[in-house]
Coordinates of N, CA and C in Angstrom, one line a residue:
M1 N -47.9 -22.1 -26.1 CA -46.4 -22.0 -26.3 C -45.7 -22.7 -25.1
A2 N -44.7 -23.5 -25.5 CA -43.9 -24.2 -24.4 C -42.9 -23.2 -23.9
H3 N -42.7 -23.3 -22.6 CA -41.6 -22.5 -21.9 C -40.4 -23.4 -21.7
H4 N -39.2 -22.9 -21.9 CA -38.0 -23.7 -21.8 C -37.2 -23.3 -20.6
L5 N -37.1 -24.2 -19.6 CA -36.4 -23.9 -18.4 C -35.1 -24.7 -18.3
L6 N -34.1 -24.1 -17.8 CA -32.8 -24.8 -17.5 C -32.8 -25.2 -16.0
V7 N -32.6 -26.4 -15.7 CA -32.6 -26.9 -14.3 C -31.1 -27.4 -14.0
L8 N -30.5 -26.8 -13.0 CA -29.2 -27.2 -12.6 C -29.3 -28.1 -11.4
Q9 N -29.0 -29.4 -11.7 CA -29.0 -30.5 -10.7 C -27.6 -30.6 -10.1
Q10 N -27.5 -30.7 -8.7 CA -26.2 -30.6 -8.1 C -25.7 -31.9 -7.5
T11 N -26.5 -32.9 -7.5 CA -26.0 -34.2 -7.0 C -26.9 -35.3 -7.6
E12 N -26.4 -36.5 -7.8 CA -27.1 -37.5 -8.5 C -28.5 -37.9 -7.8
W13 N -28.5 -37.9 -6.5 CA -29.7 -38.4 -5.8 C -30.8 -37.3 -5.5
Q14 N -30.5 -36.1 -6.0 CA -31.5 -35.0 -5.8 C -31.9 -34.4 -7.2
P15 N -32.6 -35.2 -8.0 CA -33.1 -34.8 -9.3 C -34.3 -33.9 -9.1
P16 N -35.0 -33.5 -10.2 CA -36.1 -32.6 -10.1 C -37.3 -33.2 -9.2
G17 N -37.5 -34.5 -9.3 CA -38.6 -35.0 -8.4 C -39.9 -35.1 -9.2
R18 N -40.7 -36.1 -8.8 CA -42.0 -36.4 -9.5 C -42.9 -35.2 -9.6
F19 N -43.1 -34.5 -8.5 CA -44.0 -33.3 -8.5 C -43.6 -32.3 -9.6
L20 N -42.3 -32.0 -9.6 CA -41.9 -31.0 -10.6 C -42.0 -31.5 -12.0
L21 N -41.7 -32.7 -12.3 CA -41.8 -33.3 -13.6 C -43.3 -33.3 -14.0
Q22 N -44.2 -33.7 -13.1 CA -45.6 -33.7 -13.5 C -46.1 -32.3 -13.7
A23 N -45.7 -31.3 -12.9 CA -46.1 -30.0 -13.2 C -45.6 -29.4 -14.5
A24 N -44.4 -29.8 -14.8 CA -43.8 -29.4 -16.1 C -44.7 -29.9 -17.3
Q25 N -45.0 -31.2 -17.2 CA -45.8 -31.8 -18.3 C -47.2 -31.1 -18.4
A26 N -47.8 -30.9 -17.2 CA -49.2 -30.3 -17.2 C -49.2 -28.9 -17.7
L27 N -48.1 -28.2 -17.5 CA -48.0 -26.8 -17.9 C -47.3 -26.5 -19.2
H28 N -46.9 -27.6 -19.9 CA -46.2 -27.5 -21.2 C -44.9 -26.8 -21.0
I29 N -44.1 -27.2 -20.0 CA -42.8 -26.7 -19.7 C -41.8 -27.7 -20.2
D30 N -40.8 -27.2 -21.0 CA -39.7 -28.1 -21.4 C -38.6 -27.9 -20.4
L31 N -38.2 -29.0 -19.7 CA -37.1 -28.9 -18.7 C -35.9 -29.5 -19.3
R32 N -34.8 -28.7 -19.3 CA -33.5 -29.2 -19.7 C -32.6 -29.3 -18.4
V33 N -32.4 -30.6 -17.9 CA -31.7 -30.8 -16.7 C -30.2 -31.0 -17.0
A34 N -29.4 -30.1 -16.4 CA -28.0 -30.2 -16.5 C -27.4 -30.7 -15.2
K35 N -26.7 -31.8 -15.2 CA -26.0 -32.4 -14.1 C -24.7 -31.6 -14.0
I36 N -24.7 -30.6 -13.2 CA -23.7 -29.5 -13.2 C -22.3 -30.1 -12.8
W37 N -22.3 -31.2 -12.0 CA -21.0 -31.7 -11.5 C -20.2 -32.5 -12.6
R38 N -20.9 -32.8 -13.8 CA -20.3 -33.6 -14.8 C -20.5 -33.1 -16.2
E39 N -21.2 -32.0 -16.4 CA -21.5 -31.5 -17.7 C -21.6 -30.0 -17.7
S40 N -21.3 -29.4 -18.9 CA -21.5 -28.0 -19.0 C -22.9 -27.6 -19.3
T41 N -23.4 -26.4 -19.0 CA -24.7 -26.0 -19.3 C -24.8 -25.6 -20.8
A42 N -26.1 -25.6 -21.3 CA -26.3 -25.1 -22.6 C -26.3 -23.6 -22.6
D43 N -26.4 -23.0 -23.8 CA -26.4 -21.5 -24.0 C -27.7 -21.0 -23.3
F44 N -27.4 -19.9 -22.4 CA -28.5 -19.3 -21.7 C -29.6 -18.8 -22.6
A45 N -29.2 -18.4 -23.9 CA -30.2 -17.8 -24.8 C -31.3 -18.8 -25.2
D46 N -31.1 -20.1 -24.9 CA -32.1 -21.1 -25.3 C -33.2 -21.2 -24.2
F47 N -33.1 -20.5 -23.1 CA -34.0 -20.7 -22.0 C -34.7 -19.4 -21.5
D48 N -35.9 -19.6 -21.0 CA -36.7 -18.5 -20.5 C -36.5 -18.3 -19.0
G49 N -36.1 -19.4 -18.3 CA -36.0 -19.3 -16.9 C -35.0 -20.3 -16.4
L50 N -34.5 -20.1 -15.1 CA -33.5 -21.0 -14.5 C -34.1 -21.5 -13.2
I51 N -33.9 -22.8 -12.9 CA -34.2 -23.4 -11.6 C -33.0 -24.1 -11.1
L52 N -32.7 -23.7 -9.8 CA -31.5 -24.3 -9.1 C -32.0 -25.3 -8.0
L53 N -31.6 -26.5 -8.1 CA -32.0 -27.5 -7.1 C -31.0 -27.5 -5.9
G54 N -31.3 -28.4 -5.0 CA -30.5 -28.4 -3.8 C -29.3 -29.4 -3.9
G55 N -28.6 -29.5 -2.8 CA -27.5 -30.4 -2.7 C -27.0 -30.6 -1.3
P56 N -26.3 -31.7 -0.9 CA -25.9 -31.9 0.4 C -24.6 -31.2 0.8
F57 N -24.4 -30.0 0.5 CA -23.3 -29.3 0.8 C -23.6 -27.8 1.0
G58 N -22.7 -27.0 1.4 CA -22.9 -25.6 1.7 C -22.3 -24.7 0.6
V59 N -22.8 -23.4 0.6 CA -22.2 -22.5 -0.4 C -20.8 -22.2 -0.2
D60 N -20.2 -22.5 1.0 CA -18.8 -22.2 1.3 C -17.9 -23.3 0.9
Q61 N -18.4 -24.4 0.2 CA -17.6 -25.5 -0.1 C -17.1 -25.5 -1.6
D62 N -17.1 -24.3 -2.1 CA -16.7 -24.1 -3.6 C -15.3 -24.4 -3.8
R63 N -14.4 -24.3 -2.8 CA -13.0 -24.6 -3.0 C -12.8 -26.1 -3.2
Q64 N -13.6 -27.0 -2.5 CA -13.5 -28.4 -2.7 C -14.3 -28.9 -3.9
L65 N -15.3 -28.1 -4.4 CA -16.2 -28.5 -5.4 C -16.1 -27.5 -6.6
P66 N -15.3 -27.7 -7.6 CA -15.1 -26.8 -8.7 C -16.4 -26.5 -9.4
F67 N -17.3 -27.5 -9.5 CA -18.5 -27.2 -10.2 C -19.4 -26.2 -9.5
L68 N -19.2 -26.1 -8.1 CA -20.0 -25.1 -7.4 C -19.5 -23.7 -7.7
R69 N -18.2 -23.6 -7.9 CA -17.6 -22.3 -8.3 C -18.2 -21.9 -9.7
E70 N -18.3 -22.9 -10.6 CA -18.8 -22.6 -11.9 C -20.3 -22.2 -11.8
E71 N -21.0 -22.9 -11.0 CA -22.4 -22.6 -10.8 C -22.6 -21.2 -10.3
K72 N -21.8 -20.8 -9.4 CA -21.9 -19.4 -8.9 C -21.6 -18.4 -10.0
R73 N -20.6 -18.7 -10.8 CA -20.3 -17.8 -12.0 C -21.5 -17.7 -12.9
L74 N -22.1 -18.9 -13.2 CA -23.3 -18.9 -14.1 C -24.4 -18.1 -13.5
L75 N -24.7 -18.3 -12.2 CA -25.8 -17.6 -11.5 C -25.5 -16.1 -11.6
Q76 N -24.3 -15.6 -11.3 CA -24.0 -14.2 -11.4 C -24.4 -13.6 -12.8
T77 N -24.0 -14.4 -13.8 CA -24.3 -14.0 -15.2 C -25.8 -13.9 -15.4
W78 N -26.5 -14.9 -14.9 CA -28.0 -14.9 -15.1 C -28.6 -13.8 -14.3
L79 N -28.2 -13.5 -13.1 CA -28.8 -12.4 -12.4 C -28.4 -11.0 -13.1
H80 N -27.3 -10.9 -13.7 CA -26.9 -9.7 -14.4 C -27.9 -9.5 -15.6
L81 N -28.3 -10.6 -16.2 CA -29.3 -10.6 -17.3 C -30.7 -10.3 -16.8
N82 N -30.9 -10.4 -15.5 CA -32.2 -10.1 -14.9 C -33.3 -11.0 -15.4
R83 N -33.0 -12.3 -15.5 CA -34.0 -13.3 -16.0 C -34.6 -14.0 -14.8
P84 N -35.8 -14.6 -15.0 CA -36.4 -15.3 -13.9 C -35.6 -16.5 -13.4
C85 N -35.6 -16.6 -12.1 CA -34.8 -17.7 -11.4 C -35.5 -18.1 -10.2
L86 N -35.6 -19.5 -10.0 CA -36.2 -20.1 -8.8 C -35.3 -21.1 -8.2
G87 N -34.9 -20.8 -6.9 CA -34.0 -21.7 -6.3 C -34.6 -22.5 -5.1
F88 N -34.3 -23.8 -5.0 CA -34.8 -24.6 -3.9 C -33.6 -24.9 -3.0
N89 N -33.8 -24.7 -1.7 CA -32.8 -25.1 -0.7 C -31.4 -24.5 -1.0
L90 N -30.4 -25.3 -1.4 CA -29.1 -24.8 -1.8 C -29.2 -23.7 -2.9
G91 N -30.2 -23.9 -3.8 CA -30.4 -23.0 -4.8 C -30.8 -21.6 -4.3
M92 N -31.6 -21.6 -3.2 CA -31.9 -20.3 -2.6 C -30.7 -19.8 -1.9
H93 N -29.9 -20.6 -1.3 CA -28.7 -20.1 -0.6 C -27.7 -19.4 -1.6
L94 N -27.6 -20.0 -2.8 CA -26.8 -19.4 -3.8 C -27.3 -18.0 -4.2
I95 N -28.6 -17.9 -4.4 CA -29.2 -16.6 -4.7 C -28.9 -15.6 -3.6
A96 N -29.2 -16.1 -2.3 CA -29.0 -15.2 -1.2 C -27.6 -14.7 -1.0
E97 N -26.6 -15.7 -1.2 CA -25.2 -15.3 -1.1 C -24.8 -14.2 -2.1
A98 N -25.4 -14.4 -3.4 CA -25.1 -13.4 -4.4 C -25.6 -12.1 -4.1
A99 N -26.7 -12.0 -3.2 CA -27.3 -10.8 -2.8 C -26.6 -10.2 -1.5
G100 N -25.6 -10.9 -1.0 CA -24.9 -10.4 0.2 C -25.3 -10.9 1.5
A101 N -26.2 -12.0 1.5 CA -26.6 -12.6 2.7 C -25.6 -13.5 3.3
T102 N -25.6 -13.8 4.6 CA -24.7 -14.7 5.3 C -25.4 -16.0 5.5
L103 N -24.8 -17.1 5.2 CA -25.3 -18.5 5.4 C -24.6 -19.1 6.6
G104 N -25.3 -19.9 7.3 CA -24.7 -20.6 8.5 C -25.6 -21.7 9.0
P105 N -25.3 -22.4 10.0 CA -26.1 -23.5 10.6 C -27.5 -22.9 11.0
G106 N -28.5 -23.7 10.7 CA -29.8 -23.3 11.2 C -29.9 -23.7 12.7
Y107 N -30.9 -23.1 13.4 CA -31.0 -23.4 14.8 C -31.6 -24.7 15.1
V108 N -32.1 -25.4 14.1 CA -32.5 -26.8 14.2 C -32.1 -27.6 12.9
R109 N -31.8 -28.8 13.0 CA -31.7 -29.7 11.8 C -33.1 -30.0 11.3
S110 N -33.4 -29.6 10.1 CA -34.8 -29.6 9.6 C -35.0 -30.7 8.6
A111 N -35.7 -31.7 8.9 CA -35.9 -32.9 8.0 C -37.4 -33.3 8.2
G112 N -38.2 -33.2 7.2 CA -39.6 -33.6 7.3 C -40.6 -32.6 6.9
F113 N -41.8 -32.7 7.3 CA -42.8 -31.8 6.8 C -43.3 -30.9 8.0
I114 N -43.3 -29.6 7.7 CA -43.8 -28.6 8.6 C -44.7 -27.6 7.8
D115 N -45.3 -26.7 8.5 CA -46.1 -25.6 7.9 C -45.3 -24.4 7.7
G116 N -45.4 -23.8 6.5 CA -44.7 -22.5 6.3 C -45.8 -21.4 6.2
H117 N -45.4 -20.2 6.7 CA -46.4 -19.1 6.8 C -45.9 -17.9 6.0
L118 N -46.7 -17.5 5.1 CA -46.4 -16.3 4.3 C -46.4 -15.0 5.1
T119 N -45.4 -14.2 4.9 CA -45.4 -12.9 5.5 C -46.4 -12.0 4.7
Q120 N -46.5 -10.8 5.1 CA -47.4 -9.8 4.4 C -46.9 -9.6 3.0
E121 N -45.6 -9.5 2.8 CA -45.0 -9.4 1.5 C -45.2 -10.7 0.7
G122 N -45.1 -11.8 1.4 CA -45.3 -13.1 0.7 C -46.7 -13.2 0.1
K123 N -47.7 -12.8 0.9 CA -49.1 -12.9 0.5 C -49.4 -12.0 -0.7
Q124 N -48.6 -11.0 -0.9 CA -48.7 -10.1 -2.1 C -47.8 -10.5 -3.3
H125 N -47.0 -11.5 -3.0 CA -46.0 -11.8 -4.1 C -46.6 -12.7 -5.1
P126 N -46.4 -12.5 -6.4 CA -47.0 -13.2 -7.5 C -46.7 -14.7 -7.5
L127 N -45.6 -15.1 -6.9 CA -45.2 -16.6 -6.9 C -46.2 -17.3 -6.0
F128 N -46.8 -16.7 -5.0 CA -47.7 -17.4 -4.1 C -49.2 -17.1 -4.3
R129 N -49.5 -16.6 -5.5 CA -50.9 -16.3 -5.8 C -51.7 -17.6 -5.8
D130 N -52.8 -17.6 -5.1 CA -53.7 -18.7 -4.9 C -53.1 -19.9 -4.2
I131 N -52.1 -19.6 -3.3 CA -51.5 -20.6 -2.5 C -51.8 -20.2 -1.0
D132 N -52.4 -21.2 -0.3 CA -52.8 -20.9 1.1 C -51.6 -20.7 2.0
S133 N -51.9 -20.1 3.1 CA -50.9 -20.0 4.2 C -51.6 -20.3 5.5
P134 N -51.2 -21.3 6.3 CA -49.9 -22.0 6.0 C -49.9 -23.0 4.9
Q135 N -48.8 -23.3 4.4 CA -48.6 -24.3 3.3 C -47.6 -25.4 3.7
P136 N -47.8 -26.6 3.2 CA -46.9 -27.7 3.6 C -45.5 -27.5 3.0
L137 N -44.5 -27.7 3.8 CA -43.1 -27.6 3.3 C -42.3 -28.9 3.6
F138 N -41.7 -29.5 2.6 CA -40.8 -30.6 2.8 C -39.4 -30.1 3.0
K139 N -38.8 -30.3 4.2 CA -37.5 -29.7 4.6 C -36.5 -30.8 4.7
W140 N -35.2 -30.4 4.2 CA -34.1 -31.3 4.3 C -32.8 -30.5 4.3
H141 N -32.5 -29.8 5.4 CA -31.4 -28.9 5.4 C -30.8 -28.8 6.9
T142 N -29.5 -28.4 6.9 CA -28.9 -28.0 8.2 C -28.5 -26.5 8.1
Q143 N -28.3 -26.0 6.9 CA -27.9 -24.6 6.7 C -29.1 -23.7 6.4
A144 N -28.9 -22.4 6.8 CA -30.0 -21.5 6.6 C -29.5 -20.1 6.4
I145 N -30.3 -19.2 5.8 CA -29.9 -17.8 5.7 C -30.0 -17.2 7.1
Q146 N -28.9 -16.4 7.4 CA -28.8 -15.8 8.7 C -29.5 -14.4 8.7
T147 N -30.1 -14.0 9.8 CA -30.7 -12.7 9.9 C -29.7 -11.8 10.7
P148 N -29.8 -10.5 10.6 CA -30.8 -9.8 9.7 C -30.4 -9.9 8.2
L149 N -31.4 -9.9 7.3 CA -31.2 -9.9 5.9 C -30.6 -8.6 5.4
P150 N -29.9 -8.7 4.3 CA -29.5 -7.5 3.6 C -30.7 -6.8 3.1
R151 N -30.6 -5.5 2.9 CA -31.7 -4.7 2.5 C -32.3 -5.1 1.1
N152 N -31.4 -5.7 0.3 CA -31.9 -6.1 -1.0 C -32.6 -7.5 -1.1
L153 N -32.8 -8.1 0.1 CA -33.6 -9.3 0.1 C -34.9 -9.1 0.9
V154 N -36.0 -9.6 0.4 CA -37.3 -9.5 1.0 C -37.8 -10.8 1.5
L155 N -38.1 -10.9 2.8 CA -38.6 -12.1 3.4 C -40.1 -12.4 3.0
L156 N -40.3 -13.6 2.5 CA -41.6 -13.9 1.9 C -42.4 -15.0 2.8
A157 N -41.6 -15.8 3.4 CA -42.2 -16.9 4.2 C -41.3 -17.3 5.4
T158 N -41.9 -17.8 6.4 CA -41.1 -18.2 7.6 C -41.8 -19.5 8.2
S159 N -41.1 -20.1 9.2 CA -41.7 -21.3 9.9 C -41.1 -21.3 11.3
R160 N -41.6 -22.3 12.0 CA -41.0 -22.5 13.4 C -39.6 -23.0 13.4
D161 N -39.2 -23.6 12.3 CA -37.8 -24.2 12.2 C -36.8 -23.3 11.6
C162 N -37.3 -22.3 10.8 CA -36.4 -21.5 10.0 C -37.0 -20.2 9.7
M163 N -36.2 -19.1 10.1 CA -36.7 -17.8 9.9 C -37.0 -17.4 8.4
V164 N -36.1 -17.8 7.5 CA -36.2 -17.5 6.1 C -36.6 -18.7 5.3
E165 N -37.9 -18.9 5.1 CA -38.4 -20.0 4.2 C -38.5 -19.6 2.8
A166 N -38.6 -18.4 2.5 CA -38.7 -17.9 1.1 C -38.3 -16.4 1.1
C167 N -37.6 -16.0 0.0 CA -37.2 -14.6 -0.1 C -37.1 -14.3 -1.6
C168 N -37.0 -13.0 -1.9 CA -36.8 -12.6 -3.3 C -35.9 -11.4 -3.3
L169 N -35.3 -11.1 -4.4 CA -34.5 -9.8 -4.5 C -35.5 -8.6 -4.5
A170 N -35.2 -7.6 -3.8 CA -36.0 -6.4 -3.7 C -36.1 -5.8 -5.1
G171 N -37.4 -5.5 -5.5 CA -37.6 -5.0 -6.8 C -37.5 -5.9 -8.0
R172 N -37.2 -7.2 -7.7 CA -37.1 -8.2 -8.7 C -37.8 -9.5 -8.2
P173 N -39.1 -9.5 -8.3 CA -39.9 -10.6 -7.7 C -39.8 -11.9 -8.5
H174 N -39.2 -11.8 -9.7 CA -39.0 -13.0 -10.6 C -37.7 -13.7 -10.2
I175 N -37.0 -13.3 -9.2 CA -35.8 -14.0 -8.7 C -36.1 -14.4 -7.2
V176 N -36.4 -15.6 -7.0 CA -37.0 -16.1 -5.8 C -36.3 -17.3 -5.3
G177 N -36.1 -17.5 -4.0 CA -35.6 -18.6 -3.3 C -36.5 -19.2 -2.3
L178 N -36.6 -20.6 -2.3 CA -37.4 -21.3 -1.3 C -36.5 -22.3 -0.5
Q179 N -36.6 -22.3 0.8 CA -35.8 -23.1 1.6 C -36.2 -24.6 1.5
C180 N -37.5 -24.8 1.1 CA -38.0 -26.2 1.0 C -37.6 -26.9 -0.2
D181 N -37.9 -28.2 -0.2 CA -37.6 -29.1 -1.4 C -38.9 -29.7 -1.9
N182 N -40.0 -28.9 -2.0 CA -41.3 -29.5 -2.4 C -41.3 -30.1 -3.7
H183 N -40.3 -29.8 -4.6 CA -40.3 -30.4 -5.9 C -40.1 -31.9 -5.8
A184 N -39.5 -32.4 -4.6 CA -39.2 -33.8 -4.4 C -39.9 -34.3 -3.2
A185 N -41.1 -33.9 -3.0 CA -41.8 -34.3 -1.8 C -42.7 -35.5 -2.0
A186 N -42.7 -36.1 -3.2 CA -43.5 -37.3 -3.4 C -42.9 -38.5 -2.5
P187 N -43.8 -39.4 -2.1 CA -43.3 -40.4 -1.2 C -42.0 -41.2 -1.7
E188 N -42.0 -41.5 -3.0 CA -40.9 -42.3 -3.5 C -39.6 -41.4 -3.6
D189 N -39.8 -40.1 -3.8 CA -38.6 -39.2 -3.7 C -38.1 -39.1 -2.3
V190 N -39.0 -38.9 -1.4 CA -38.6 -38.8 0.0 C -37.8 -40.1 0.5
A191 N -38.4 -41.3 0.1 CA -37.7 -42.5 0.4 C -36.3 -42.6 -0.1
S192 N -36.1 -42.1 -1.4 CA -34.8 -42.1 -2.0 C -33.8 -41.2 -1.3
W193 N -34.3 -40.0 -0.9 CA -33.4 -39.1 -0.1 C -32.9 -39.7 1.2
V194 N -33.9 -40.4 1.9 CA -33.5 -41.0 3.1 C -32.4 -42.1 2.9
T195 N -32.5 -42.8 1.9 CA -31.6 -43.9 1.5 C -30.2 -43.3 1.3
H196 N -30.1 -42.1 0.6 CA -28.8 -41.5 0.3 C -28.3 -40.6 1.3
D197 N -29.1 -40.2 2.3 CA -28.6 -39.2 3.3 C -29.1 -39.6 4.7
R198 N -28.7 -40.7 5.2 CA -29.2 -41.2 6.5 C -28.9 -40.3 7.6
S199 N -27.9 -39.4 7.5 CA -27.4 -38.6 8.6 C -28.5 -37.6 9.1
M200 N -29.5 -37.3 8.2 CA -30.5 -36.3 8.6 C -31.5 -36.8 9.6
L201 N -31.6 -38.2 9.7 CA -32.6 -38.7 10.6 C -32.0 -39.4 11.8
A202 N -32.8 -39.9 12.7 CA -32.3 -40.6 13.9 C -31.4 -41.7 13.6
A203 N -30.4 -41.9 14.4 CA -29.4 -43.0 14.2 C -29.8 -44.3 14.9
G204 N -29.1 -45.3 14.6 CA -29.3 -46.6 15.3 C -30.6 -47.2 15.1
K205 N -31.2 -47.8 16.1 CA -32.4 -48.6 16.0 C -33.6 -47.7 15.7
K206 N -33.5 -46.4 16.0 CA -34.6 -45.5 15.8 C -34.7 -45.0 14.3
H207 N -33.7 -45.4 13.5 CA -33.6 -44.9 12.2 C -34.8 -45.4 11.3
Q208 N -35.1 -46.7 11.4 CA -36.1 -47.2 10.6 C -37.5 -46.7 10.9
A209 N -37.7 -46.4 12.2 CA -39.0 -45.8 12.6 C -39.1 -44.4 12.1
A210 N -38.0 -43.7 12.1 CA -38.0 -42.3 11.6 C -38.2 -42.3 10.1
V211 N -37.6 -43.3 9.3 CA -37.9 -43.4 7.9 C -39.3 -43.6 7.6
E212 N -39.9 -44.6 8.3 CA -41.3 -45.0 8.1 C -42.2 -43.8 8.4
S213 N -41.9 -43.1 9.5 CA -42.7 -41.9 9.8 C -42.7 -40.8 8.8
L214 N -41.5 -40.6 8.2 CA -41.3 -39.5 7.2 C -42.0 -39.9 5.9
V215 N -41.9 -41.1 5.5 CA -42.6 -41.6 4.2 C -44.1 -41.5 4.4
A216 N -44.5 -41.9 5.6 CA -46.0 -41.9 5.9 C -46.5 -40.4 5.8
A217 N -45.7 -39.5 6.4 CA -46.0 -38.1 6.3 C -46.1 -37.6 4.9
A218 N -45.2 -38.1 4.0 CA -45.2 -37.7 2.6 C -46.4 -38.2 1.9
R219 N -46.9 -39.4 2.3 CA -48.1 -39.9 1.7 C -49.3 -39.0 2.2
Q220 N -49.3 -38.7 3.4 CA -50.4 -37.9 4.0 C -50.5 -36.5 3.4
E221 N -49.3 -36.0 3.1 CA -49.3 -34.6 2.5 C -49.3 -34.5 1.0
T222 N -49.3 -35.7 0.3 CA -49.2 -35.7 -1.1 C -50.1 -34.8 -1.8
E223 N -51.4 -34.8 -1.5 CA -52.3 -34.0 -2.3 C -52.0 -32.5 -2.1
R224 N -51.8 -32.1 -0.9 CA -51.6 -30.6 -0.6 C -50.2 -30.2 -1.2
T225 N -49.2 -31.0 -1.0 CA -47.9 -30.6 -1.5 C -47.8 -30.6 -3.0
E226 N -48.4 -31.6 -3.7 CA -48.4 -31.6 -5.1 C -49.2 -30.4 -5.7
A227 N -50.4 -30.1 -5.1 CA -51.2 -29.0 -5.6 C -50.4 -27.7 -5.4
T228 N -49.8 -27.5 -4.3 CA -49.0 -26.3 -4.0 C -47.9 -26.1 -5.0
L229 N -47.1 -27.2 -5.3 CA -46.0 -27.1 -6.2 C -46.5 -26.8 -7.6
T230 N -47.6 -27.4 -8.0 CA -48.1 -27.1 -9.3 C -48.6 -25.7 -9.5
Q231 N -49.2 -25.2 -8.5 CA -49.7 -23.8 -8.5 C -48.5 -22.8 -8.5
L232 N -47.5 -23.2 -7.7 CA -46.3 -22.4 -7.7 C -45.6 -22.3 -9.0
M233 N -45.5 -23.4 -9.7 CA -44.9 -23.5 -11.1 C -45.8 -22.7 -12.1
R234 N -47.1 -22.8 -11.9 CA -47.9 -22.0 -12.8 C -47.7 -20.5 -12.6
N235 N -47.5 -20.1 -11.3 CA -47.2 -18.7 -11.0 C -45.8 -18.3 -11.5
F236 N -44.9 -19.2 -11.5 CA -43.5 -18.9 -12.0 C -43.6 -18.7 -13.5
I237 N -44.4 -19.5 -14.2 CA -44.5 -19.3 -15.6 C -45.1 -17.9 -15.9
D238 N -46.1 -17.5 -15.1 CA -46.7 -16.1 -15.3 C -45.6 -15.1 -15.1
L239 N -44.7 -15.3 -14.1 CA -43.5 -14.4 -14.0 C -42.6 -14.4 -15.2
L240 N -42.4 -15.5 -15.8 CA -41.6 -15.6 -17.0 C -42.3 -14.7 -18.1
D241 N -43.6 -14.9 -18.2 CA -44.3 -14.2 -19.3 C -44.2 -12.7 -19.1
R242 N -44.3 -12.2 -17.8 CA -44.2 -10.8 -17.5 C -42.8 -10.2 -17.9
Q243 N -41.8 -11.1 -17.8 CA -40.4 -10.6 -18.1 C -40.0 -10.7 -19.6
Q244 N -40.9 -11.4 -20.4 CA -40.6 -11.5 -21.8 C -40.6 -10.1 -22.4
P245 N -39.6 -9.8 -23.3 CA -39.7 -8.5 -23.9 C -40.9 -8.4 -24.8
S246 N -41.5 -7.2 -24.8 CA -42.7 -7.1 -25.7 C -42.3 -7.0 -27.1
T247 N -43.2 -7.4 -28.0 CA -43.0 -7.4 -29.4 C -43.5 -6.1 -30.0
P248 N -42.6 -5.3 -30.8 CA -43.1 -4.1 -31.3 C -44.3 -4.2 -32.3

């Protein structure tokens, strides 16, 4: 049976990415991608789960970006329905803000590949079943969830660059956020991101060297990152199935 997921894309140059598209095909997932800044979303009743992608702005920019206000409204409705949701980067920030967390500048600008470490709660969380710790993370952000976390958020993963690499709503393991952008960690996706957001890497003459180093790292990590993303999506589908109402 195919699973139908709604994907909210927040900017033209940050689409789902090759790894997510390949995982969807392998796992018989039907992805409906809504480019939220220029189109309305379909009826929620048509979908089993929601995926929120990232974007080059913060959760506090909703006054300048009307579509971000609309996305927050849609997310609140989805959370009220208690349906499975997976957020990457800005998507995680939106989930965390809805749960009462504070967002602000991270203590480092994080761009590239690092290792993420599951907490004890993360090792027991169904989204990370059969996923090793440490795991490769493709990072592209300046904003982060601030600590301490509100009591209704559970810390699932951390790293040297960011205290909160993954979290979920307390008592609702099917609503999860990831600080990373592993869905777009394929070398060609990484190269596209660098082209569209040069500010994240070294400036001037050092820029090209930084680009080459980052794309080389993406090639080196391809096997691990792709396998991790595929298993994560497999686990997310299992969470979807657990949340499906039972048939009498």
